[in-house]
Tab-separated table of C-alpha atoms in Angstrom:
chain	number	residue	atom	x	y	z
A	136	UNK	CA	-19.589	3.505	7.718
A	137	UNK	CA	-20.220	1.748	4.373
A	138	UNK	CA	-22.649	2.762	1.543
A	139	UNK	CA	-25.503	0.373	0.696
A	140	UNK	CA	-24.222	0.734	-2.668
A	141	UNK	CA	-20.734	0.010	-1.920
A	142	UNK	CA	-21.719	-2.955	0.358
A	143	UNK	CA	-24.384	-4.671	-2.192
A	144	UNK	CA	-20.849	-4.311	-5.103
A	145	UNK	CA	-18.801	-6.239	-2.180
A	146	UNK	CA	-21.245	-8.733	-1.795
A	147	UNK	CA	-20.987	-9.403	-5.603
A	148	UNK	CA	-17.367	-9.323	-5.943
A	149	UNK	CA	-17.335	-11.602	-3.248
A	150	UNK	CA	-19.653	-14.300	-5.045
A	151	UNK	CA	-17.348	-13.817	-8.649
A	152	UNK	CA	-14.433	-14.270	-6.586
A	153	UNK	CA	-15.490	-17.855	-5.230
A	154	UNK	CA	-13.341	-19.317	-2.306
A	155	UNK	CA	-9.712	-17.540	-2.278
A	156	UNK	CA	-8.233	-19.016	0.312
A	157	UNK	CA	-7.202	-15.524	1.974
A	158	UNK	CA	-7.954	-14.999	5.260
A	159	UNK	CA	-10.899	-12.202	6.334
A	160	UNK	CA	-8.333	-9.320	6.030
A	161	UNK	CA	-6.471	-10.302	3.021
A	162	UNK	CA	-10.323	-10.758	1.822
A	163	UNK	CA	-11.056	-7.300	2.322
A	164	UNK	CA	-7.922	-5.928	0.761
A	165	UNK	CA	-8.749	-8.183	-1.849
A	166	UNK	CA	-12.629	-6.921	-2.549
A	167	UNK	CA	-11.755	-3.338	-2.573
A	168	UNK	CA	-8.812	-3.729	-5.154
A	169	UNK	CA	-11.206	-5.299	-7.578
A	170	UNK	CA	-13.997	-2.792	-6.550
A	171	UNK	CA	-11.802	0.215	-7.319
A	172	UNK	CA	-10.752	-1.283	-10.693
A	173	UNK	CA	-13.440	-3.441	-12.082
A	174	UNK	CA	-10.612	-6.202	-12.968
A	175	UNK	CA	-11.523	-10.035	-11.236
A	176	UNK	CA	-8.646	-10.827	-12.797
A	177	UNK	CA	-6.365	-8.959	-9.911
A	178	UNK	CA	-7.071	-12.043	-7.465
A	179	UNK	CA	-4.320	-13.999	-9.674
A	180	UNK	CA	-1.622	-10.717	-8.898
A	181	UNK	CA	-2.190	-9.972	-5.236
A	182	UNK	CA	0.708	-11.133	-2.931
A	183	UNK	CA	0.702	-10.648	0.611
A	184	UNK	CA	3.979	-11.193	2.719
A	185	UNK	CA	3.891	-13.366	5.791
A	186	UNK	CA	2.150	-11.247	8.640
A	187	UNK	CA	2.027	-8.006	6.307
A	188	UNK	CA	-1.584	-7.187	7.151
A	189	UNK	CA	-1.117	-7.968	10.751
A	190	UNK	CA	1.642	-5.277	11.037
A	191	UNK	CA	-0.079	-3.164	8.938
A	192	UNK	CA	-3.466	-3.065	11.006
A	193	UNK	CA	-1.250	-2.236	14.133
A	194	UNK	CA	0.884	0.562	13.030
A	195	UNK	CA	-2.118	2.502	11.088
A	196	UNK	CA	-4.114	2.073	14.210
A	197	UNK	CA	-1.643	3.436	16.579
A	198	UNK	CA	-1.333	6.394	14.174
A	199	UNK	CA	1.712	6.074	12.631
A	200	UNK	CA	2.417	7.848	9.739
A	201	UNK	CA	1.659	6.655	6.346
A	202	UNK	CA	4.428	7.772	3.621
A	203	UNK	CA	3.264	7.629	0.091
A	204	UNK	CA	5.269	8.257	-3.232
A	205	UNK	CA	3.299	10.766	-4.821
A	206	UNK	CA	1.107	13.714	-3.993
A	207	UNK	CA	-2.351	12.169	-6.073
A	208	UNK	CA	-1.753	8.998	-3.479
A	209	UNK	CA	-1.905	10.861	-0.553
A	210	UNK	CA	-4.483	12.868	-1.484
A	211	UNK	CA	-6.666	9.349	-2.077
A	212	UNK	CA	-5.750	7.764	1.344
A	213	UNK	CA	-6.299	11.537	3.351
A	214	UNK	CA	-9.927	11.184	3.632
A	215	UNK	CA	-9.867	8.094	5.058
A	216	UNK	CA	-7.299	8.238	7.857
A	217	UNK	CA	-9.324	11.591	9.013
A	218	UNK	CA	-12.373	9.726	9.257
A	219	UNK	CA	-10.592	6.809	11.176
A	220	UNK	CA	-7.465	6.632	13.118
A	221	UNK	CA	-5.982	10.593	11.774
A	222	UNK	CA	-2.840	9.596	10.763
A	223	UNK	CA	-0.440	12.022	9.435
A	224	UNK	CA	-0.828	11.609	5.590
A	225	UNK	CA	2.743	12.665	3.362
A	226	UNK	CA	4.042	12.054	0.236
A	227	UNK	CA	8.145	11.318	0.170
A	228	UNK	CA	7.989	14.640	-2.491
A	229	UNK	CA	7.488	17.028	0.805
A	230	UNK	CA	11.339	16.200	1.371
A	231	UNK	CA	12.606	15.960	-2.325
A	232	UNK	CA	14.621	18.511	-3.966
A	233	UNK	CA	13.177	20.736	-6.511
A	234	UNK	CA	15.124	19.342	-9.210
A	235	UNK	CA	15.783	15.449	-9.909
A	236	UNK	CA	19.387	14.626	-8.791
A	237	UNK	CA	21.748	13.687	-11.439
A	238	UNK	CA	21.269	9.706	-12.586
A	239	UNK	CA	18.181	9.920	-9.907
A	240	UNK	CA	14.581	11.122	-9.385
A	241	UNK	CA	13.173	13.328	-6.870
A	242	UNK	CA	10.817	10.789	-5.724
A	243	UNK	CA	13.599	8.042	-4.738
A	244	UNK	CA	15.542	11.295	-3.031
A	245	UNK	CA	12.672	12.062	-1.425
A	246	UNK	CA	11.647	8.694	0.645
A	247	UNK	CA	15.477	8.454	1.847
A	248	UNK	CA	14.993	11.328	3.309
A	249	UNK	CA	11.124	10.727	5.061
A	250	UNK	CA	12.323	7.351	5.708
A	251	UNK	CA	15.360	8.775	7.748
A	252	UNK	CA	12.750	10.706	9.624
A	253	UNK	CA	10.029	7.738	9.824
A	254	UNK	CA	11.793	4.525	9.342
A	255	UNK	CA	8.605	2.758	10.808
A	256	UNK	CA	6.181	4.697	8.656
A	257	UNK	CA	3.621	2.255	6.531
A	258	UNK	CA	4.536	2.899	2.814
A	259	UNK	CA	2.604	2.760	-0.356
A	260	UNK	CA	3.853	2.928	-3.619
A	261	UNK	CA	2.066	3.602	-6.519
A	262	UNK	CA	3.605	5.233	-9.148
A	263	UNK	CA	7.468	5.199	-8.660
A	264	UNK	CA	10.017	1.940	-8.697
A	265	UNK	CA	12.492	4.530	-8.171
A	266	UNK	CA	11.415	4.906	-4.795
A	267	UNK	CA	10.645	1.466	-3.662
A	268	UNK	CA	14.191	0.251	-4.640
A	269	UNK	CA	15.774	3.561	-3.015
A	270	UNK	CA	13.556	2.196	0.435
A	271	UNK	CA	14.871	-1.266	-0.230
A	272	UNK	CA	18.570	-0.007	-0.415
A	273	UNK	CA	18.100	0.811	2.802
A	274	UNK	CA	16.626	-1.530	4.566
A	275	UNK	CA	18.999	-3.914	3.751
A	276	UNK	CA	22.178	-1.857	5.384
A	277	UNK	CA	23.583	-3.271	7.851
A	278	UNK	CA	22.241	-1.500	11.256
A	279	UNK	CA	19.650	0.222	9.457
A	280	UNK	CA	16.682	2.016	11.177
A	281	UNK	CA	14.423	1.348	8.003
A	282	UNK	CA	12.218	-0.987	9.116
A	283	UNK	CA	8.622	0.438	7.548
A	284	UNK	CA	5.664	-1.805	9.232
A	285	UNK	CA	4.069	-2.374	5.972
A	286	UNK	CA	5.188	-1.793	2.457
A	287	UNK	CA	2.399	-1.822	-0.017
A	288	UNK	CA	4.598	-2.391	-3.365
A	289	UNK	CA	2.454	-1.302	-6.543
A	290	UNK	CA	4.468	0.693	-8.750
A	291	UNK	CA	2.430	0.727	-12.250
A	292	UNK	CA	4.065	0.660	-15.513
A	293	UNK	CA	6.521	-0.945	-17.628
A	294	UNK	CA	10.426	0.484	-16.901
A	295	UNK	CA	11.690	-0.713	-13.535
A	296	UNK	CA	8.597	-1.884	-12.274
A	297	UNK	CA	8.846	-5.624	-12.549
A	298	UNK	CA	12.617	-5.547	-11.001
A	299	UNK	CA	11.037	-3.441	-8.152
A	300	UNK	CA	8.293	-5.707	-7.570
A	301	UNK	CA	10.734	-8.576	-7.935
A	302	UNK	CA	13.285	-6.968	-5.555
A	303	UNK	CA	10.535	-6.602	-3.124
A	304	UNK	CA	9.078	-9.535	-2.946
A	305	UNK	CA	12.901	-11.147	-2.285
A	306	UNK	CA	12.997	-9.143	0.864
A	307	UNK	CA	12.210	-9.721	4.143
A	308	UNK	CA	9.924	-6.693	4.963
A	309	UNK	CA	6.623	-7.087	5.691
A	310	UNK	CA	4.655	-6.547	2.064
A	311	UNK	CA	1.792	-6.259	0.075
A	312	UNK	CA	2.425	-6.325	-3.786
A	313	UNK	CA	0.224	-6.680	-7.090
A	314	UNK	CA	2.779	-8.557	-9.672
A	315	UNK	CA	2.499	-7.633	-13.175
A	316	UNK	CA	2.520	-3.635	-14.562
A	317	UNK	CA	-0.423	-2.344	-12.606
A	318	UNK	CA	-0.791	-0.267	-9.541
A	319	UNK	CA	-1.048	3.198	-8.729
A	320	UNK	CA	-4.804	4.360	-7.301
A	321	UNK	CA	-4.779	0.273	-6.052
A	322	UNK	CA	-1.754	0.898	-3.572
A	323	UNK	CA	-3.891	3.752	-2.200
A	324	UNK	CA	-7.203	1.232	-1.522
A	325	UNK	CA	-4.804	-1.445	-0.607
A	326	UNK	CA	-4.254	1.010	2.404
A	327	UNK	CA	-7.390	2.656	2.881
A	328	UNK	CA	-9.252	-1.227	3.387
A	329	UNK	CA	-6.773	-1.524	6.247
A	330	UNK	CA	-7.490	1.624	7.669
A	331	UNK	CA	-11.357	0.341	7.121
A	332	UNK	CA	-10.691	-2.892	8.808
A	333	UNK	CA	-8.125	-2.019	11.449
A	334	UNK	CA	-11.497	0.751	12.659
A	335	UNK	CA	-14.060	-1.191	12.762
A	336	UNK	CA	-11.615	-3.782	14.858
A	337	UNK	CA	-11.452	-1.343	17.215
């Protein structure tokens, strides 16, 4: 399944790195987060809730769907749930509005409304802190059906992303999260080296 060339960069990454302490998956997700950004330095960001990946490995391999927050994220993860478990592959913009609601965005009105429709779906977010609070406003009604299995929290930038990240990490949903302002394509290969892993578990 791998690449020689992609395997011999792993093998490097994994001698920089040293010991981490993560377990083999948390390795993995670990490895191809630094592979697909050239930064060591993401080891010292990368957060992983309390059975995340566990939860994560089951739900992609029994096909559920996996909800991302823009279009470019689900067009990086596609490819590899074809090749492995073919998951359904949406971003939460297939069910926004044309135009951004007054005082919100289109992306944060578009995952209440997937999530309504998948409230187990595994979620990645890259790109929008608008929509990972929206998905946490939810959760956390009372009775709610928004239970995602896995939310991989990596909004990048620098308005609303650190509160996001922050809000996250206070709840109990299962999680993956970078800290700091980065994110984006890394939410995406935070999900694809599941898919990798949960496949070759097979």
């Amino acid at each position: 399944m791998d690449h020689p060339i992609f395997t011999e960069s792993v093998r490097r990454i994994r001698d920089w790195l040293g010991d981490t302490g993560l377990d083999p998956v948390q390795q993995e997700v670990l490895e191809r987060l630094v592979h697909t950004s050239g930064d060591l330095a993401i080891a010292a960001d990368l957060r992983f809730g309390h059975g995340a990946c566990a939860s994560g490995l089951l739900a992609l391999a029994a096909g559920e769907l996996i909800l991302t927050d823009t279009a470019m994220a689900a067009a990086a993860v596609a490819p590899m749930a074809a090749r492995t478990f073919a998951n359904p592959v949406r971003s939460a913009l297939d069910w926004a509005p044309a135009l951004a609601p007054e005082g919100g965005t289109r992306a944060a009105t578009g995952m209440a409304l997937a999530l309504a429709e998948h409230p187990r779906a595994v979620v990645l977010i890259g790109s929008a802190p608008t929509a990972l609070e929206r998905l946490l406003e939810l959760a956390a009604e009372a009775d709610s059906p928004v239970r995602p299995a896995l939310v991989v929290g990596m909004p990048v930038g620098f308005v609303g992303v650190a509160e996001s990240k922050r809000h996250l990490a206070e709840s109990p949903l299962a999680q993956i999260r970078l800290e700091g302002s980065k994110g984006a394509a890394l939410a995406a290969a935070t999900v694809n080296a599941l898919l990798r892993r949960a496949w070759l578990g097979r």
